[in-house]
XYZ file of C-alpha atoms in Angstrom:
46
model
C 36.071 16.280 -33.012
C 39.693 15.950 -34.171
C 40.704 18.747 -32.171
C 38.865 17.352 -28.814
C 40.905 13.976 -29.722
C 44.288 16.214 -29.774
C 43.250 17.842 -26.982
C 42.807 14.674 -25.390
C 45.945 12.840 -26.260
C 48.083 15.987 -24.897
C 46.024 15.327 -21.704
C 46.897 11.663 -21.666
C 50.643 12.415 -22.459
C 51.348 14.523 -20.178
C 49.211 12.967 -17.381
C 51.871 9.422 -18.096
C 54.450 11.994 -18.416
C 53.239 13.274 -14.374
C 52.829 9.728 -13.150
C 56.524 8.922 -14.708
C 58.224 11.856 -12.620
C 56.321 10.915 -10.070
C 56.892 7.464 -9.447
C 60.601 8.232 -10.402
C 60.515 10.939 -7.497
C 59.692 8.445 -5.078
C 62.113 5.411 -6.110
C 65.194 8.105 -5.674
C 63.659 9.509 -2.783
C 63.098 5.973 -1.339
C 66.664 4.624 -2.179
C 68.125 7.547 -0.886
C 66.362 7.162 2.616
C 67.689 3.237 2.460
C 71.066 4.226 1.520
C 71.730 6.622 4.448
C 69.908 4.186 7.035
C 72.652 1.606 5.795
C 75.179 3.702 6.272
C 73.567 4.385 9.426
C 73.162 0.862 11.020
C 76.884 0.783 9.551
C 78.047 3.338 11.523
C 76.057 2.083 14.382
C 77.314 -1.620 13.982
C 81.181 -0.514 14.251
C-alpha cells in the first residue's frame, strides 16, 4: 500500500511537472510568434 501511494505521488509529480513545461512551452512559443509579428507590422507600417 505505501509503496502504491509512492508510486503514485511520483506519478502525480511528474505529471504537474509535464503540464508545467508544457504550458511554459507554449507561453514562450506564443510570445515569441507575437513579438516577431510586431516587429513585422513595424516593419510593414514604416
Amino acid at each position: 500500500m505505501y509503496v502504491g501511494g509512492g508510486f503514485f505521488v511520483i506519478l502525480c509529480l511528474l505529471y504537474w511537472l509535464f503540464n508545467f513545461f508544457y504550458i511554459i512551452s507554449l507561453l514562450v512559443f506564443s510570445w515569441h510568434l507575437f513579438s516577431k509579428n510586431k516587429e513585422r507590422a513595424l516593419y510593414l507600417n514604416k
